[in-house]
Amino acid sequence: MGGAIAYEGYVSPSGVGFDVGCGNKAVQTDLTRKDLEAVGGVERIMREVTRRISFGMGVPARERVDHPVLGKIRKAPFEPQRRLAGLAESQLGTVGSGNHYVNLMEDEEGRVWVGVHFGSRGFGHKTASGFLALAQGLPFDGRATEGEMDSPPVLFEAGSELGESYISAMQLAGEYAYAGRDVVVDKVLGILSAEPVHEVHNHHNFAFRESHQGRTYWVIRKGCTPARPGQEGFVGATMGDESVILEGVDSSEAEESLFSTVHGAGRIMSRTQAAGRVRRRKRWACGNRDCDRTFESAHHRCPDHPHARTHKVWVDEQLKPGKVDWPAVQSRLRARGIVLVGGGADEAPEAYKRLPDVLDAHAGTIRVKHTLRPLGVAMAGREVYDPYKD
C-alpha cells in the first residue's frame, strides 16, 4: 500500500525505487454511462484502447507522439540521461505491465471517468538503476547489487554533486511520467470523443521537497499518495472493485502520516501464490489480433493468416496451480458487466485486500469524494514477462 519517510538534507534513490514517478491520473469526462453506447459500447472502446496503446515491458509505442519533455531529455543536465532519449521517445505513452492499467469507470452519478496507473517506464528504470550503480562505485551503466527488504536505505546528501544530479534526474523522470499519463488519457478521450471536465493527477513514487512543522524535508513516498488538506488523489482498486477519488484532511493523524495515503489496496498473496508456479517458454504468435495460434519458431507462418507477421510472446506452462481460478474470475467479471482485456491471476481481486477496509484504517486522514465502478479494464496480458512488476 505504500509508505512515507522524511529526510532532512538527504534523498533516497532506493526509497523512490525503480519506477520513478509512478502515479495515478483520473479524468472526469463530459459523458455519462448511457453516452458510451453512442461510441460503440464499452467492449469496442476497450478493444480500441488496447489497439492504439501499447501494454507490456519494453514495448514501444504503437503511435509515436512528440512532447516537450523529450526535448528536455535530449538536453538533460545529467549527461547519462541524454543517452536514454531514444528509449524515452519510443516508450512515451506506453503503459507497462504488472498492476498498471487503463480503466473506464463511472461514478455514483453515472459520470464516466478515465483512470490510468503507470510510471516513467524504461527511462525511469534505467535512471534509477544508474544511480544505484553510482552509489556502489560502479559506472552509471553498471549492474548494481540489489538489496533486500531490510537493507539500509541508499542515501545521497541533497547538496552533494551526486545528490543534486539525482534530484535533477528524478524530477525529469517524474515529468516524463506525467507526460506519459497525459498522452494515454488524451488518447482515450479521443477514442471516447469526450472532453475532460476535471482531473486528479499525482505521483506515488517520488521525493517531494516539503515543509512539516516548520522544517524542510525531502519526503520519500513509495506507493504512497500525497494528501495535504484539500489535495485530491485517485486511488485505484482491483479490476473488479470500486476505486475512489479522495482528498486529504487537516488533522493531527494526517500530519503524523506526512499528509500521505495509500495508492491502492495492497496485496494479501504473492503473485506466485495467486497464479501458481509457471515455466515461461518463448514462442512466436500470429500477428493477427483475432488469432491465438503460436509457433516454435519465428520462421513459421500461420496457416490461417499467411501474410501476418509473427511476434515473440511468452507462454506459461503451469508447473504448480495457484490459489486463484482465473477462468472463474473472468467469468464473474463478465457477469457483472466489466469488460476486461488482458490481466492475469496475479492481478485478480482475490490477490488484494478490499479497498474500503484499507480506507477505513485511514479514516482520520482522508475523505472519500467519489466512488468509481469499473466498466472496462485494460492491462498487459499473461504472456508479458516483467521482472519489475512494481
mmCIF file of C-alpha atoms in Angstrom:
data_model
loop_
_atom_site.group_PDB
_atom_site.id
_atom_site.type_symbol
_atom_site.label_atom_id
_atom_site.label_comp_id
_atom_site.label_asym_id
_atom_site.label_seq_id
_atom_site.Cartn_x
_atom_site.Cartn_y
_atom_site.Cartn_z
ATOM 1 C CA MET A 1 0.000 0.000 0.000
ATOM 2 C CA GLY A 2 2.994 2.273 0.431
ATOM 3 C CA GLY A 3 4.990 4.258 2.938
ATOM 4 C CA ALA A 4 6.456 7.714 3.520
ATOM 5 C CA ILE A 5 9.604 8.880 5.289
ATOM 6 C CA ALA A 6 11.092 12.361 5.710
ATOM 7 C CA TYR A 7 14.831 13.058 5.474
ATOM 8 C CA GLU A 8 16.404 16.355 6.407
ATOM 9 C CA GLY A 9 19.222 17.042 3.961
ATOM 10 C CA TYR A 10 19.152 13.628 2.275
ATOM 11 C CA VAL A 11 17.367 11.989 -0.629
ATOM 12 C CA SER A 12 16.990 8.237 -1.163
ATOM 13 C CA PRO A 13 17.021 6.653 -4.647
ATOM 14 C CA SER A 14 16.319 3.248 -3.129
ATOM 15 C CA GLY A 15 13.310 4.725 -1.339
ATOM 16 C CA VAL A 16 11.856 6.207 -4.508
ATOM 17 C CA GLY A 17 12.511 2.898 -6.245
ATOM 18 C CA PHE A 18 12.940 1.820 -9.851
ATOM 19 C CA ASP A 19 9.651 3.133 -11.218
ATOM 20 C CA VAL A 20 10.397 6.804 -10.645
ATOM 21 C CA GLY A 21 7.267 8.911 -10.872
ATOM 22 C CA CYS A 22 4.825 6.027 -10.945
ATOM 23 C CA GLY A 23 1.443 7.564 -10.343
ATOM 24 C CA ASN A 24 -2.269 7.679 -10.952
ATOM 25 C CA LYS A 25 -4.304 10.011 -13.112
ATOM 26 C CA ALA A 26 -8.091 10.158 -13.280
ATOM 27 C CA VAL A 27 -10.166 12.419 -15.509
ATOM 28 C CA GLN A 28 -13.884 13.034 -15.284
ATOM 29 C CA THR A 29 -15.315 13.312 -18.792
ATOM 30 C CA ASP A 30 -18.382 15.102 -20.116
ATOM 31 C CA LEU A 31 -20.007 11.723 -20.844
ATOM 32 C CA THR A 32 -22.439 9.601 -18.871
ATOM 33 C CA ARG A 33 -22.668 5.822 -18.881
ATOM 34 C CA LYS A 34 -25.529 5.952 -21.403
ATOM 35 C CA ASP A 35 -23.414 8.018 -23.810
ATOM 36 C CA LEU A 36 -20.930 5.161 -24.241
ATOM 37 C CA GLU A 37 -23.314 3.228 -26.474
ATOM 38 C CA ALA A 38 -23.157 6.084 -28.983
ATOM 39 C CA VAL A 39 -19.417 5.457 -29.424
ATOM 40 C CA GLY A 40 -19.740 1.690 -29.780
ATOM 41 C CA GLY A 41 -20.093 0.464 -26.209
ATOM 42 C CA VAL A 42 -17.521 -0.491 -23.593
ATOM 43 C CA GLU A 43 -16.304 -3.623 -25.397
ATOM 44 C CA ARG A 44 -15.418 -1.729 -28.564
ATOM 45 C CA ILE A 45 -13.876 1.125 -26.596
ATOM 46 C CA MET A 46 -11.559 -1.148 -24.610
ATOM 47 C CA ARG A 47 -10.509 -3.060 -27.732
ATOM 48 C CA GLU A 48 -9.654 0.229 -29.383
ATOM 49 C CA VAL A 49 -7.691 1.268 -26.280
ATOM 50 C CA THR A 50 -5.520 -1.842 -26.496
ATOM 51 C CA ARG A 51 -5.173 -1.461 -30.262
ATOM 52 C CA ARG A 52 -3.828 2.096 -30.020
ATOM 53 C CA ILE A 53 -1.987 1.996 -26.678
ATOM 54 C CA SER A 54 0.908 -0.378 -26.011
ATOM 55 C CA PHE A 55 0.957 -2.532 -22.868
ATOM 56 C CA GLY A 56 3.877 -4.610 -21.615
ATOM 57 C CA MET A 57 7.512 -4.476 -20.580
ATOM 58 C CA GLY A 58 9.898 -2.872 -23.055
ATOM 59 C CA VAL A 59 7.183 -2.409 -25.654
ATOM 60 C CA PRO A 60 7.485 0.651 -27.922
ATOM 61 C CA ALA A 61 4.538 2.933 -28.557
ATOM 62 C CA ARG A 62 2.304 1.942 -31.461
ATOM 63 C CA GLU A 63 1.681 5.612 -32.143
ATOM 64 C CA ARG A 64 4.709 7.855 -31.619
ATOM 65 C CA VAL A 65 3.999 11.284 -30.160
ATOM 66 C CA ASP A 66 6.087 14.389 -29.749
ATOM 67 C CA HIS A 67 6.174 16.186 -26.413
ATOM 68 C CA PRO A 68 8.272 18.989 -24.894
ATOM 69 C CA VAL A 69 9.629 16.602 -22.249
ATOM 70 C CA LEU A 70 11.523 14.704 -24.958
ATOM 71 C CA GLY A 71 13.453 17.853 -25.835
ATOM 72 C CA LYS A 72 14.316 18.296 -22.170
ATOM 73 C CA ILE A 73 15.657 14.741 -22.013
ATOM 74 C CA ARG A 74 17.859 15.333 -25.064
ATOM 75 C CA LYS A 75 19.366 18.303 -23.194
ATOM 76 C CA ALA A 76 19.247 16.796 -19.693
ATOM 77 C CA PRO A 77 21.640 18.408 -17.166
ATOM 78 C CA PHE A 78 22.765 14.906 -16.138
ATOM 79 C CA GLU A 79 24.570 13.688 -19.250
ATOM 80 C CA PRO A 80 23.828 9.917 -18.953
ATOM 81 C CA GLN A 81 20.117 10.668 -19.212
ATOM 82 C CA ARG A 82 20.667 12.178 -22.649
ATOM 83 C CA ARG A 83 21.723 8.745 -23.851
ATOM 84 C CA LEU A 84 18.279 7.465 -22.869
ATOM 85 C CA ALA A 85 16.446 9.905 -25.145
ATOM 86 C CA GLY A 86 15.750 7.287 -27.819
ATOM 87 C CA LEU A 87 14.273 4.889 -25.275
ATOM 88 C CA ALA A 88 12.174 7.669 -23.766
ATOM 89 C CA GLU A 89 10.839 8.644 -27.176
ATOM 90 C CA SER A 90 9.939 5.069 -28.107
ATOM 91 C CA GLN A 91 8.048 4.390 -24.869
ATOM 92 C CA LEU A 92 6.257 7.686 -24.250
ATOM 93 C CA GLY A 93 2.576 6.892 -23.833
ATOM 94 C CA THR A 94 3.013 3.163 -23.139
ATOM 95 C CA VAL A 95 1.562 1.552 -20.032
ATOM 96 C CA GLY A 96 3.796 -1.328 -18.979
ATOM 97 C CA SER A 97 2.651 -4.429 -17.144
ATOM 98 C CA GLY A 98 2.045 -5.786 -13.650
ATOM 99 C CA ASN A 99 -0.583 -3.737 -11.834
ATOM 100 C CA HIS A 100 -0.531 -0.939 -14.408
ATOM 101 C CA TYR A 101 -3.744 -0.267 -16.267
ATOM 102 C CA VAL A 102 -6.140 1.913 -18.226
ATOM 103 C CA ASN A 103 -9.630 1.914 -16.697
ATOM 104 C CA LEU A 104 -13.011 3.182 -17.799
ATOM 105 C CA MET A 105 -15.239 3.885 -14.774
ATOM 106 C CA GLU A 106 -18.490 5.518 -13.713
ATOM 107 C CA ASP A 107 -19.115 7.451 -10.509
ATOM 108 C CA GLU A 108 -22.164 7.458 -8.243
ATOM 109 C CA GLU A 109 -23.993 9.825 -10.614
ATOM 110 C CA GLY A 110 -23.225 7.830 -13.769
ATOM 111 C CA ARG A 111 -20.486 10.178 -14.998
ATOM 112 C CA VAL A 112 -17.701 8.493 -16.952
ATOM 113 C CA TRP A 113 -14.090 8.701 -15.749
ATOM 114 C CA VAL A 114 -10.819 7.529 -17.299
ATOM 115 C CA GLY A 115 -8.131 6.274 -14.908
ATOM 116 C CA VAL A 116 -4.529 5.229 -15.565
ATOM 117 C CA HIS A 117 -1.699 3.889 -13.416
ATOM 118 C CA PHE A 118 1.944 3.660 -14.555
ATOM 119 C CA GLY A 119 5.242 5.497 -14.308
ATOM 120 C CA SER A 120 8.375 6.517 -16.179
ATOM 121 C CA ARG A 121 8.847 3.200 -17.976
ATOM 122 C CA GLY A 122 12.329 2.143 -19.115
ATOM 123 C CA PHE A 123 13.634 5.710 -18.939
ATOM 124 C CA GLY A 124 12.924 5.934 -15.220
ATOM 125 C CA HIS A 125 14.087 2.399 -14.517
ATOM 126 C CA LYS A 126 17.448 2.950 -16.175
ATOM 127 C CA THR A 127 17.790 6.297 -14.399
ATOM 128 C CA ALA A 128 17.198 4.662 -11.009
ATOM 129 C CA SER A 129 19.440 1.686 -11.813
ATOM 130 C CA GLY A 130 22.215 4.038 -12.878
ATOM 131 C CA PHE A 131 22.201 5.988 -9.627
ATOM 132 C CA LEU A 132 22.119 2.820 -7.546
ATOM 133 C CA ALA A 133 25.170 1.671 -9.522
ATOM 134 C CA LEU A 134 26.924 5.000 -8.854
ATOM 135 C CA ALA A 135 26.167 4.558 -5.150
ATOM 136 C CA GLN A 136 28.113 1.279 -5.253
ATOM 137 C CA GLY A 137 31.097 2.852 -7.002
ATOM 138 C CA LEU A 138 30.152 1.454 -10.405
ATOM 139 C CA PRO A 139 29.687 3.336 -13.680
ATOM 140 C CA PHE A 140 26.183 4.590 -14.442
ATOM 141 C CA ASP A 141 25.533 1.676 -16.790
ATOM 142 C CA GLY A 142 26.995 -0.856 -14.348
ATOM 143 C CA ARG A 143 24.908 -3.589 -12.748
ATOM 144 C CA ALA A 144 24.253 -2.760 -9.102
ATOM 145 C CA THR A 145 23.621 -5.423 -6.490
ATOM 146 C CA GLU A 146 20.018 -5.207 -5.347
ATOM 147 C CA GLY A 147 19.430 -5.021 -1.612
ATOM 148 C CA GLU A 148 16.941 -6.966 0.476
ATOM 149 C CA MET A 149 13.775 -5.580 2.048
ATOM 150 C CA ASP A 150 15.604 -4.915 5.329
ATOM 151 C CA SER A 151 18.754 -3.467 3.727
ATOM 152 C CA PRO A 152 19.759 0.043 4.836
ATOM 153 C CA PRO A 153 18.476 2.763 2.501
ATOM 154 C CA VAL A 154 20.740 4.277 -0.118
ATOM 155 C CA LEU A 155 21.084 7.960 0.821
ATOM 156 C CA PHE A 156 22.661 10.876 -1.020
ATOM 157 C CA GLU A 157 23.339 14.209 0.621
ATOM 158 C CA ALA A 158 20.928 16.522 -1.154
ATOM 159 C CA GLY A 159 23.561 19.234 -1.541
ATOM 160 C CA SER A 160 26.292 16.952 -2.873
ATOM 161 C CA GLU A 161 27.112 16.668 -6.563
ATOM 162 C CA LEU A 162 25.624 13.177 -6.692
ATOM 163 C CA GLY A 163 22.565 14.216 -4.704
ATOM 164 C CA GLU A 164 21.883 17.224 -6.903
ATOM 165 C CA SER A 165 22.327 15.098 -10.022
ATOM 166 C CA TYR A 166 19.876 12.511 -8.690
ATOM 167 C CA ILE A 167 17.279 15.134 -7.781
ATOM 168 C CA SER A 168 17.524 16.683 -11.243
ATOM 169 C CA ALA A 169 17.313 13.301 -12.975
ATOM 170 C CA MET A 170 14.456 12.103 -10.752
ATOM 171 C CA GLN A 171 12.454 15.250 -11.435
ATOM 172 C CA LEU A 172 12.949 14.831 -15.179
ATOM 173 C CA ALA A 173 11.812 11.196 -14.949
ATOM 174 C CA GLY A 174 8.794 12.408 -12.991
ATOM 175 C CA GLU A 175 7.992 14.956 -15.676
ATOM 176 C CA TYR A 176 8.253 12.177 -18.268
ATOM 177 C CA ALA A 177 5.862 10.006 -16.239
ATOM 178 C CA TYR A 178 3.354 12.857 -16.040
ATOM 179 C CA ALA A 179 3.647 13.355 -19.805
ATOM 180 C CA GLY A 180 3.090 9.649 -20.466
ATOM 181 C CA ARG A 181 -0.085 9.562 -18.414
ATOM 182 C CA ASP A 182 -1.297 12.732 -20.129
ATOM 183 C CA VAL A 183 -0.676 11.158 -23.549
ATOM 184 C CA VAL A 184 -2.553 7.960 -22.682
ATOM 185 C CA VAL A 185 -5.529 9.759 -21.155
ATOM 186 C CA ASP A 186 -5.723 12.090 -24.153
ATOM 187 C CA LYS A 187 -5.810 9.084 -26.495
ATOM 188 C CA VAL A 188 -8.641 7.517 -24.519
ATOM 189 C CA LEU A 189 -10.555 10.800 -24.543
ATOM 190 C CA GLY A 190 -10.115 10.838 -28.313
ATOM 191 C CA ILE A 191 -11.479 7.301 -28.600
ATOM 192 C CA LEU A 192 -14.466 8.379 -26.496
ATOM 193 C CA SER A 193 -14.905 11.673 -28.386
ATOM 194 C CA ALA A 194 -15.045 13.171 -24.885
ATOM 195 C CA GLU A 195 -13.848 16.355 -23.222
ATOM 196 C CA PRO A 196 -12.163 16.498 -19.805
ATOM 197 C CA VAL A 197 -14.173 18.139 -17.024
ATOM 198 C CA HIS A 198 -11.903 17.597 -14.019
ATOM 199 C CA GLU A 199 -8.590 15.820 -13.449
ATOM 200 C CA VAL A 200 -6.728 14.350 -10.483
ATOM 201 C CA HIS A 201 -3.059 13.557 -11.059
ATOM 202 C CA ASN A 202 -0.092 12.789 -8.819
ATOM 203 C CA HIS A 203 2.991 10.638 -8.291
ATOM 204 C CA HIS A 204 3.253 7.985 -5.594
ATOM 205 C CA ASN A 205 6.919 7.007 -6.167
ATOM 206 C CA PHE A 206 8.817 10.247 -5.729
ATOM 207 C CA ALA A 207 10.859 12.527 -3.469
ATOM 208 C CA PHE A 208 8.964 15.716 -2.621
ATOM 209 C CA ARG A 209 10.513 18.869 -1.117
ATOM 210 C CA GLU A 210 8.093 19.813 1.683
ATOM 211 C CA SER A 211 7.781 21.727 4.934
ATOM 212 C CA HIS A 212 6.451 19.957 8.014
ATOM 213 C CA GLN A 213 6.185 21.534 11.452
ATOM 214 C CA GLY A 214 8.385 24.430 10.418
ATOM 215 C CA ARG A 215 11.220 22.340 8.964
ATOM 216 C CA THR A 216 12.038 21.416 5.373
ATOM 217 C CA TYR A 217 12.470 17.791 4.344
ATOM 218 C CA TRP A 218 12.752 15.514 1.374
ATOM 219 C CA VAL A 219 9.649 13.339 1.800
ATOM 220 C CA ILE A 220 10.075 9.993 0.067
ATOM 221 C CA ARG A 221 6.766 8.423 -0.906
ATOM 222 C CA LYS A 222 6.869 4.866 -2.246
ATOM 223 C CA GLY A 223 3.486 3.564 -3.311
ATOM 224 C CA CYS A 224 2.113 6.417 -1.272
ATOM 225 C CA THR A 225 -0.178 9.235 -2.454
ATOM 226 C CA PRO A 226 0.341 12.828 -1.263
ATOM 227 C CA ALA A 227 -2.768 14.012 0.608
ATOM 228 C CA ARG A 228 -2.411 17.504 2.022
ATOM 229 C CA PRO A 229 -5.640 19.111 3.268
ATOM 230 C CA GLY A 230 -7.880 19.560 0.235
ATOM 231 C CA GLN A 231 -5.453 17.800 -2.118
ATOM 232 C CA GLU A 232 -7.217 15.226 -4.270
ATOM 233 C CA GLY A 233 -5.906 11.784 -5.111
ATOM 234 C CA PHE A 234 -7.050 8.895 -7.285
ATOM 235 C CA VAL A 235 -6.668 5.540 -5.546
ATOM 236 C CA GLY A 236 -7.254 2.511 -7.720
ATOM 237 C CA ALA A 237 -8.717 -0.769 -6.523
ATOM 238 C CA THR A 238 -8.640 -4.105 -8.345
ATOM 239 C CA MET A 239 -10.061 -4.942 -11.752
ATOM 240 C CA GLY A 240 -13.341 -5.887 -10.059
ATOM 241 C CA ASP A 241 -13.676 -3.326 -7.276
ATOM 242 C CA GLU A 242 -14.568 0.339 -6.894
ATOM 243 C CA SER A 243 -11.763 2.902 -6.971
ATOM 244 C CA VAL A 244 -12.053 6.290 -5.269
ATOM 245 C CA ILE A 245 -11.315 9.961 -5.602
ATOM 246 C CA LEU A 246 -10.319 11.199 -2.159
ATOM 247 C CA GLU A 247 -8.818 14.276 -0.553
ATOM 248 C CA GLY A 248 -6.609 14.898 2.444
ATOM 249 C CA VAL A 249 -7.977 16.469 5.618
ATOM 250 C CA ASP A 250 -6.417 18.696 8.262
ATOM 251 C CA SER A 251 -5.907 16.529 11.335
ATOM 252 C CA SER A 252 -3.161 15.505 13.731
ATOM 253 C CA GLU A 253 -3.302 11.978 12.307
ATOM 254 C CA ALA A 254 -2.792 13.334 8.800
ATOM 255 C CA GLU A 255 0.142 15.430 9.956
ATOM 256 C CA GLU A 256 1.742 12.411 11.626
ATOM 257 C CA SER A 257 1.412 10.499 8.342
ATOM 258 C CA LEU A 258 3.219 13.314 6.494
ATOM 259 C CA PHE A 259 -0.071 14.061 4.738
ATOM 260 C CA SER A 260 0.148 10.794 2.815
ATOM 261 C CA THR A 261 -2.237 7.994 1.982
ATOM 262 C CA VAL A 262 -2.338 4.739 0.020
ATOM 263 C CA HIS A 263 -2.206 4.354 -3.754
ATOM 264 C CA GLY A 264 -4.077 1.056 -3.853
ATOM 265 C CA ALA A 265 -5.490 -1.724 -1.704
ATOM 266 C CA GLY A 266 -2.321 -3.774 -1.160
ATOM 267 C CA ARG A 267 -1.767 -7.471 -1.774
ATOM 268 C CA ILE A 268 -2.743 -10.349 0.502
ATOM 269 C CA MET A 269 -0.938 -13.001 -1.519
ATOM 270 C CA SER A 270 2.143 -13.004 -3.692
ATOM 271 C CA ARG A 271 1.957 -13.244 -7.445
ATOM 272 C CA THR A 272 3.206 -16.824 -7.300
ATOM 273 C CA GLN A 273 0.621 -17.757 -4.661
ATOM 274 C CA ALA A 274 -2.118 -16.283 -6.822
ATOM 275 C CA ALA A 275 -1.073 -17.560 -10.240
ATOM 276 C CA GLY A 276 0.940 -20.626 -9.278
ATOM 277 C CA ARG A 277 4.404 -21.566 -10.420
ATOM 278 C CA VAL A 278 4.926 -21.443 -14.147
ATOM 279 C CA ARG A 279 7.724 -22.022 -16.586
ATOM 280 C CA ARG A 280 7.859 -19.423 -19.313
ATOM 281 C CA ARG A 281 8.635 -20.564 -22.834
ATOM 282 C CA LYS A 282 9.428 -18.274 -25.707
ATOM 283 C CA ARG A 283 7.066 -18.720 -28.628
ATOM 284 C CA TRP A 284 6.028 -16.770 -31.712
ATOM 285 C CA ALA A 285 2.414 -15.703 -32.113
ATOM 286 C CA CYS A 286 0.407 -14.879 -35.205
ATOM 287 C CA GLY A 287 0.233 -11.131 -35.716
ATOM 288 C CA ASN A 288 -3.490 -11.191 -36.464
ATOM 289 C CA ARG A 289 -5.130 -9.838 -33.310
ATOM 290 C CA ASP A 290 -8.068 -12.262 -33.624
ATOM 291 C CA CYS A 291 -5.818 -15.342 -33.846
ATOM 292 C CA ASP A 292 -4.349 -17.214 -30.866
ATOM 293 C CA ARG A 293 -2.014 -19.616 -32.699
ATOM 294 C CA THR A 294 1.604 -19.825 -31.502
ATOM 295 C CA PHE A 295 4.656 -21.478 -33.075
ATOM 296 C CA GLU A 296 8.056 -22.794 -32.035
ATOM 297 C CA SER A 297 9.989 -20.646 -34.499
ATOM 298 C CA ALA A 298 9.835 -17.151 -35.935
ATOM 299 C CA HIS A 299 10.080 -18.730 -39.388
ATOM 300 C CA HIS A 300 6.640 -20.350 -39.116
ATOM 301 C CA ARG A 301 3.706 -18.723 -40.846
ATOM 302 C CA CYS A 302 0.159 -19.009 -39.588
ATOM 303 C CA PRO A 303 -1.858 -21.254 -41.936
ATOM 304 C CA ASP A 304 -4.959 -19.150 -41.293
ATOM 305 C CA HIS A 305 -3.204 -15.804 -41.798
ATOM 306 C CA PRO A 306 -0.139 -16.448 -44.006
ATOM 307 C CA HIS A 307 0.505 -12.740 -44.603
ATOM 308 C CA ALA A 308 0.526 -11.828 -40.910
ATOM 309 C CA ARG A 309 3.900 -11.366 -39.256
ATOM 310 C CA THR A 310 4.772 -13.273 -36.109
ATOM 311 C CA HIS A 311 5.934 -11.681 -32.874
ATOM 312 C CA LYS A 312 7.645 -13.057 -29.784
ATOM 313 C CA VAL A 313 5.480 -13.924 -26.778
ATOM 314 C CA TRP A 314 5.985 -15.768 -23.514
ATOM 315 C CA VAL A 315 3.746 -18.783 -22.944
ATOM 316 C CA ASP A 316 3.172 -20.129 -19.444
ATOM 317 C CA GLU A 317 3.488 -23.824 -18.735
ATOM 318 C CA GLN A 318 1.759 -24.410 -15.387
ATOM 319 C CA LEU A 319 4.021 -26.368 -13.027
ATOM 320 C CA LYS A 320 2.055 -25.774 -9.822
ATOM 321 C CA PRO A 321 -1.500 -24.424 -9.577
ATOM 322 C CA GLY A 322 -2.179 -21.134 -7.862
ATOM 323 C CA LYS A 323 -4.910 -20.159 -5.432
ATOM 324 C CA VAL A 324 -6.830 -18.100 -7.991
ATOM 325 C CA ASP A 325 -9.169 -19.726 -10.506
ATOM 326 C CA TRP A 326 -8.519 -17.286 -13.342
ATOM 327 C CA PRO A 327 -11.251 -18.518 -15.738
ATOM 328 C CA ALA A 328 -13.754 -18.186 -12.877
ATOM 329 C CA VAL A 329 -12.578 -14.625 -12.230
ATOM 330 C CA GLN A 330 -13.007 -13.737 -15.902
ATOM 331 C CA SER A 331 -16.482 -15.271 -15.943
ATOM 332 C CA ARG A 332 -17.504 -13.400 -12.803
ATOM 333 C CA LEU A 333 -16.321 -10.069 -14.192
ATOM 334 C CA ARG A 334 -18.224 -10.670 -17.438
ATOM 335 C CA ALA A 335 -21.378 -11.449 -15.460
ATOM 336 C CA ARG A 336 -21.017 -8.105 -13.694
ATOM 337 C CA GLY A 337 -20.690 -6.281 -16.997
ATOM 338 C CA ILE A 338 -16.981 -5.460 -16.585
ATOM 339 C CA VAL A 339 -15.019 -5.685 -19.836
ATOM 340 C CA LEU A 340 -11.509 -6.987 -19.119
ATOM 341 C CA VAL A 341 -8.785 -7.012 -21.754
ATOM 342 C CA GLY A 342 -5.546 -8.647 -20.584
ATOM 343 C CA GLY A 343 -4.678 -9.221 -16.945
ATOM 344 C CA GLY A 344 -3.985 -12.485 -15.168
ATOM 345 C CA ALA A 345 -4.476 -14.427 -11.953
ATOM 346 C CA ASP A 346 -1.721 -12.465 -10.195
ATOM 347 C CA GLU A 347 -3.867 -9.313 -10.565
ATOM 348 C CA ALA A 348 -7.213 -10.908 -9.668
ATOM 349 C CA PRO A 349 -9.343 -9.278 -6.948
ATOM 350 C CA GLU A 350 -8.670 -12.261 -4.669
ATOM 351 C CA ALA A 351 -4.979 -11.328 -4.557
ATOM 352 C CA TYR A 352 -5.729 -7.974 -2.907
ATOM 353 C CA LYS A 353 -7.285 -6.503 0.212
ATOM 354 C CA ARG A 354 -10.640 -4.780 -0.113
ATOM 355 C CA LEU A 355 -10.069 -1.070 -0.635
ATOM 356 C CA PRO A 356 -12.928 0.083 1.674
ATOM 357 C CA ASP A 357 -11.298 -1.790 4.570
ATOM 358 C CA VAL A 358 -7.968 -0.128 3.832
ATOM 359 C CA LEU A 359 -9.521 3.329 3.587
ATOM 360 C CA ASP A 360 -11.381 2.788 6.868
ATOM 361 C CA ALA A 361 -7.999 2.350 8.560
ATOM 362 C CA HIS A 362 -7.046 5.814 7.268
ATOM 363 C CA ALA A 363 -10.372 7.473 8.056
ATOM 364 C CA GLY A 364 -8.829 10.243 10.142
ATOM 365 C CA THR A 365 -6.542 11.403 7.339
ATOM 366 C CA ILE A 366 -8.701 11.382 4.190
ATOM 367 C CA ARG A 367 -12.233 11.928 2.926
ATOM 368 C CA VAL A 368 -13.721 9.981 0.009
ATOM 369 C CA LYS A 369 -15.336 12.261 -2.591
ATOM 370 C CA HIS A 370 -16.326 9.803 -5.329
ATOM 371 C CA THR A 371 -16.520 6.055 -5.789
ATOM 372 C CA LEU A 372 -15.748 4.789 -9.283
ATOM 373 C CA ARG A 373 -17.210 1.491 -10.507
ATOM 374 C CA PRO A 374 -15.173 -0.311 -13.186
ATOM 375 C CA LEU A 375 -16.737 -0.598 -16.633
ATOM 376 C CA GLY A 376 -13.657 -1.568 -18.639
ATOM 377 C CA VAL A 377 -10.138 -2.588 -17.611
ATOM 378 C CA ALA A 378 -7.118 -2.905 -19.916
ATOM 379 C CA MET A 379 -3.846 -4.431 -18.698
ATOM 380 C CA ALA A 380 -0.907 -6.337 -20.113
ATOM 381 C CA GLY A 381 -1.819 -9.971 -20.653
ATOM 382 C CA ARG A 382 -0.323 -13.049 -19.030
ATOM 383 C CA GLU A 383 2.097 -13.502 -21.919
ATOM 384 C CA VAL A 384 4.035 -10.396 -20.853
ATOM 385 C CA TYR A 385 7.136 -11.098 -18.806
ATOM 386 C CA ASP A 386 8.140 -8.319 -16.415
ATOM 387 C CA PRO A 387 10.601 -8.898 -13.552
ATOM 388 C CA TYR A 388 9.861 -5.419 -12.161
ATOM 389 C CA LYS A 389 6.093 -5.519 -11.590
ATOM 390 C CA ASP A 390 6.205 -2.563 -9.231
#
